[in-house]
CSV table of C-alpha atoms in Angstrom, one decimal:
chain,number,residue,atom,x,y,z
S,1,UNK,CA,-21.7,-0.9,-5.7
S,2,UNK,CA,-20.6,2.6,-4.7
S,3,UNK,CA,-18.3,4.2,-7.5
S,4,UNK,CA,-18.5,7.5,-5.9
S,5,UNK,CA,-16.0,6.1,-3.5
S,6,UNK,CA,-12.9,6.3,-6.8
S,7,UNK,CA,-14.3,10.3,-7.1
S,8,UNK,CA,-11.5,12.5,-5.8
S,9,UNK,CA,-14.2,15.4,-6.7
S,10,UNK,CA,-17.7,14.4,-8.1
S,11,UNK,CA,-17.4,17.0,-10.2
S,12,UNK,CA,-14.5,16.7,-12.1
S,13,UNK,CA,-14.7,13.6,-14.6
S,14,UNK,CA,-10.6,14.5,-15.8
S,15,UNK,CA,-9.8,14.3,-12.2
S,16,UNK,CA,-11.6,10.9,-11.9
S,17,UNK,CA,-9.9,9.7,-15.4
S,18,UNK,CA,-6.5,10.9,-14.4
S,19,UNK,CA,-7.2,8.6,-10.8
S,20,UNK,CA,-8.4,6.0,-12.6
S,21,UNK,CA,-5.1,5.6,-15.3
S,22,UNK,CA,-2.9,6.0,-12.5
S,23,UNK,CA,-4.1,3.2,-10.8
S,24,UNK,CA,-4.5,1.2,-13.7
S,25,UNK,CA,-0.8,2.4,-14.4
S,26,UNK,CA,0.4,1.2,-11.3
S,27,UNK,CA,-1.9,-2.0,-11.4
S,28,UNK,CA,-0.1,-2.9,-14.8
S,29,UNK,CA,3.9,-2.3,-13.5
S,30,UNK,CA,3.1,-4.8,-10.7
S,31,UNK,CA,1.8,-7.4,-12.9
S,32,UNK,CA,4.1,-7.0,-15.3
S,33,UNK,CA,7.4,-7.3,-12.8
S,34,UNK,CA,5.5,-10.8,-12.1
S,35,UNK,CA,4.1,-11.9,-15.0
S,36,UNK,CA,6.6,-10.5,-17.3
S,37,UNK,CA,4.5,-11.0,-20.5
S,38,UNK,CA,2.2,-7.5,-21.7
S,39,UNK,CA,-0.4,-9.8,-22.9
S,40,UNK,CA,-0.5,-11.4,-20.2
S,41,UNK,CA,-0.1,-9.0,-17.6
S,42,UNK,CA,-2.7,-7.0,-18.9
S,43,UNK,CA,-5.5,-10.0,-18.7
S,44,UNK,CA,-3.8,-9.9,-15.2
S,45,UNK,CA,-4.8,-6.2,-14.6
S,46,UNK,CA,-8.3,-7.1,-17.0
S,47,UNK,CA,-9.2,-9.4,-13.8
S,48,UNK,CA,-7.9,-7.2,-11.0
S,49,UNK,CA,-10.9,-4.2,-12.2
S,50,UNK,CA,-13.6,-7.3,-12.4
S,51,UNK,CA,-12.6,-8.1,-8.6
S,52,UNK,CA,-12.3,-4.6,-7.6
S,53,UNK,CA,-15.3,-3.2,-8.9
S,54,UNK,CA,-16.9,-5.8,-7.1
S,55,UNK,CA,-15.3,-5.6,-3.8
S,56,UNK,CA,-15.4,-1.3,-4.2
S,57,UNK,CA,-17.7,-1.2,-1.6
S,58,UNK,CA,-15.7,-2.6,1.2
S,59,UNK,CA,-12.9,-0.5,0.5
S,60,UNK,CA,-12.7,2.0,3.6
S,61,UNK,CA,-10.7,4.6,2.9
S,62,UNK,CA,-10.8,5.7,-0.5
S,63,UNK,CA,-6.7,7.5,0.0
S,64,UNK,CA,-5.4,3.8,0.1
S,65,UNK,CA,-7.2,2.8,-3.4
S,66,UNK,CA,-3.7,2.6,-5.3
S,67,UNK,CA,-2.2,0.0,-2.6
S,68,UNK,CA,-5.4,-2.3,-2.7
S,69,UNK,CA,-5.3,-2.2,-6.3
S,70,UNK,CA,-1.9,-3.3,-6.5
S,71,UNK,CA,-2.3,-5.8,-3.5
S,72,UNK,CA,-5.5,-7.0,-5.7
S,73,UNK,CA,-3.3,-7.2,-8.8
S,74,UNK,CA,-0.3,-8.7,-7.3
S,75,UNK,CA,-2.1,-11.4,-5.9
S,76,UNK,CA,-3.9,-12.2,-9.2
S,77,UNK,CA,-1.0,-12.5,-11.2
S,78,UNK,CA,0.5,-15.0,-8.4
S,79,UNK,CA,-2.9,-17.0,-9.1
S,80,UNK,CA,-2.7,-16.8,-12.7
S,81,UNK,CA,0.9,-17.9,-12.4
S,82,UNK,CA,0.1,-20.7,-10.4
S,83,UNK,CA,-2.8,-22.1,-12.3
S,84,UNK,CA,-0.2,-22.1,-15.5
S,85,UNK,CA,1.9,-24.1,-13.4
S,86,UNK,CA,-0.6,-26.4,-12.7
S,87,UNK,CA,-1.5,-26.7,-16.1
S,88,UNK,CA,2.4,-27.3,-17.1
S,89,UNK,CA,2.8,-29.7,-14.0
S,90,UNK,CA,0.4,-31.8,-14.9
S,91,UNK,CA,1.5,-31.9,-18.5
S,92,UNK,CA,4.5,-32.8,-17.5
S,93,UNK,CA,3.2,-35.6,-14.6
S,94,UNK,CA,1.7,-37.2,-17.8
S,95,UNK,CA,4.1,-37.1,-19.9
S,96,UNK,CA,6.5,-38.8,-17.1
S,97,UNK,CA,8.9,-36.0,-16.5
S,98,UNK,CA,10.5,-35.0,-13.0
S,99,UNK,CA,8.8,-32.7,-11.2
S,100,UNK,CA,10.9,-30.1,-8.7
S,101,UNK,CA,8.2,-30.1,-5.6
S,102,UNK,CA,10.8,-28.1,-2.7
S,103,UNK,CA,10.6,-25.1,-4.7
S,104,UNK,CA,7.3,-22.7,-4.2
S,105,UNK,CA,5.9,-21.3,-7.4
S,106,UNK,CA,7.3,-18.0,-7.1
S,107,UNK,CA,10.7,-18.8,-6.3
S,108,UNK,CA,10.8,-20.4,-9.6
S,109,UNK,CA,9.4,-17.7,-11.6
S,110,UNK,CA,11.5,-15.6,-10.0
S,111,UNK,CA,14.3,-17.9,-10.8
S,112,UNK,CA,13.1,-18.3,-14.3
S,113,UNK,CA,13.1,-14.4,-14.9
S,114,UNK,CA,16.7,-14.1,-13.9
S,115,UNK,CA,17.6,-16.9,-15.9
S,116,UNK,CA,16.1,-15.3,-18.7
S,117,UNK,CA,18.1,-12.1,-17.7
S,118,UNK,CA,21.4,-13.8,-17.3
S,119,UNK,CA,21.1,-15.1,-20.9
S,120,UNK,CA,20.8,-11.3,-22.6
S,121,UNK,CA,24.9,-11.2,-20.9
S,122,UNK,CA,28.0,-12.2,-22.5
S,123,UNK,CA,28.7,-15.8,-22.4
S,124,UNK,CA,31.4,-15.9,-20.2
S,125,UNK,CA,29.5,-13.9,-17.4
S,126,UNK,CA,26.1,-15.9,-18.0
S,127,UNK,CA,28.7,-19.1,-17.3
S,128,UNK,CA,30.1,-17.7,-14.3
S,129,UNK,CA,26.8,-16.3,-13.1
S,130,UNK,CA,25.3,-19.6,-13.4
S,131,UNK,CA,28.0,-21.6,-11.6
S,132,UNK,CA,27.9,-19.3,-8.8
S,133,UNK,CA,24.0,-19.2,-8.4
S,134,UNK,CA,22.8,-22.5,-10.3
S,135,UNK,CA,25.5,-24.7,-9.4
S,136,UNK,CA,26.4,-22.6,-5.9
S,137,UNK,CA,30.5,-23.1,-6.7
S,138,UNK,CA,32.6,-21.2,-4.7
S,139,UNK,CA,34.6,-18.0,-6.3
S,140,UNK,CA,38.0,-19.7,-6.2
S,141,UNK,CA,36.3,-22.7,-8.1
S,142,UNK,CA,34.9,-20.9,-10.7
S,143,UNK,CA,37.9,-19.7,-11.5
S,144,UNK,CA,39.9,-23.1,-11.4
S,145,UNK,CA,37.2,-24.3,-13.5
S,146,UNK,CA,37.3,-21.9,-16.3
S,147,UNK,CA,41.4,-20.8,-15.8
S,148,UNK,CA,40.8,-17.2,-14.9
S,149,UNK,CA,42.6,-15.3,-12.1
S,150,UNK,CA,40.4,-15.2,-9.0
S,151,UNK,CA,40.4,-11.6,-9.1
S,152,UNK,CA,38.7,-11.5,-12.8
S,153,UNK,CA,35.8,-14.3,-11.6
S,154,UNK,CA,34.9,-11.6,-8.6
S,155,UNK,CA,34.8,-8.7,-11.2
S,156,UNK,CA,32.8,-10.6,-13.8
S,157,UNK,CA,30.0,-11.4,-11.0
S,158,UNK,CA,29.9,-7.7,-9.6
S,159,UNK,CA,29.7,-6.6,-12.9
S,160,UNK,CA,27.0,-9.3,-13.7
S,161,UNK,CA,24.8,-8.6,-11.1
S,162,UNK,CA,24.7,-4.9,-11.8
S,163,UNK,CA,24.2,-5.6,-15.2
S,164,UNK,CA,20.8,-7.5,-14.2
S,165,UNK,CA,20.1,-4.7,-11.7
S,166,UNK,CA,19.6,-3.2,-14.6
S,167,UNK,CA,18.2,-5.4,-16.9
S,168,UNK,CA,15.1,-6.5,-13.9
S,169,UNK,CA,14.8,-2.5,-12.7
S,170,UNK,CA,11.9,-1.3,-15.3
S,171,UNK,CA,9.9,-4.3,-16.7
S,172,UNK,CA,7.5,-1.1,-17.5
S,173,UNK,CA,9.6,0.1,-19.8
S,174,UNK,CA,11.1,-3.1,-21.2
S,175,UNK,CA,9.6,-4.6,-24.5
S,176,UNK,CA,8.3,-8.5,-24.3
């Protein structure tokens, strides 16, 4: 294995520290904007260094280091997504519940995350929110449905969606 390939200068170990934090920095914000669980995330990143220190010797150019460490993490946190899924799937396939096949894995994490976002809202945007996205109803129908003017339904979801902008923007930051 070469390590002298993460060495920005072999003779600076701060310079090689500060490299390697950064990366792992960067490792653990892409994880976490999947994963969306610290603990997690970081067994995510814990994995990503075991497969990258293995594989460090067929990384070419040493500049692009960052991007193949997030491409590595990224891709591990979709795995250990997916093998949580299958775990969950097949509880429920023998416990006799419904399963939702159409949907990829990550769409529904996805969708999950936002669902968990809409429900931080107030509870008359989190009902319009989810009739427009869960249900798909049309503006005008929303409003019908839960007499408001038209006008006040459009507001709600403009200000609803930039409300989860903000909410979803930096999962870094953002306690579990």
């Amino acid at each position: 294995m070469n390590t002298g390939l993460l060495q920005t200068d072999p003779d600076s170990k701060e310079t090689q520290d500060a490299l390697l934090m950064d990366v792992y920095k960067q490792m653990f914000i892409v994880t976490y904007s999947i994963i969306r669980n610290k603990t997690e995330a970081m067994d995510a990143v814990q994995e990503s260094w075991v497969k990258i220190l293995r594989k460090l010797d067929t990384l070419r150019d040493r500049d692009k280091l960052i991007q193949w460490a997030k491409v590595i993490a990224t891709n591990t946190a979709y795995n250990m997504i997916k093998r949580k899924v299958a775990v969950s799937l097949g509880d429920a396939e023998e416990s006799g519940m419904p399963l939702i096949a159409a949907e990829g894995v990550e769409e529904r994490v996805m969708r999950n995350i936002i669902f968990d976002e809409i429900r931080k809202l107030d509870e008359k945007t989190q009902q319009i929110l989810t009739y427009k996205y869960y249900y798909d109803m049309k503006d005008k129908d929303i409003a019908e449905k839960m007499d408001l003017p038209l006008g006040t339904v459009k507001a709600r979801i403009h200000r609803g969606k930039e409300q989860l902008r903000a909410l979803l923007s930096d999962p870094y930051l953002k306690p579990d």
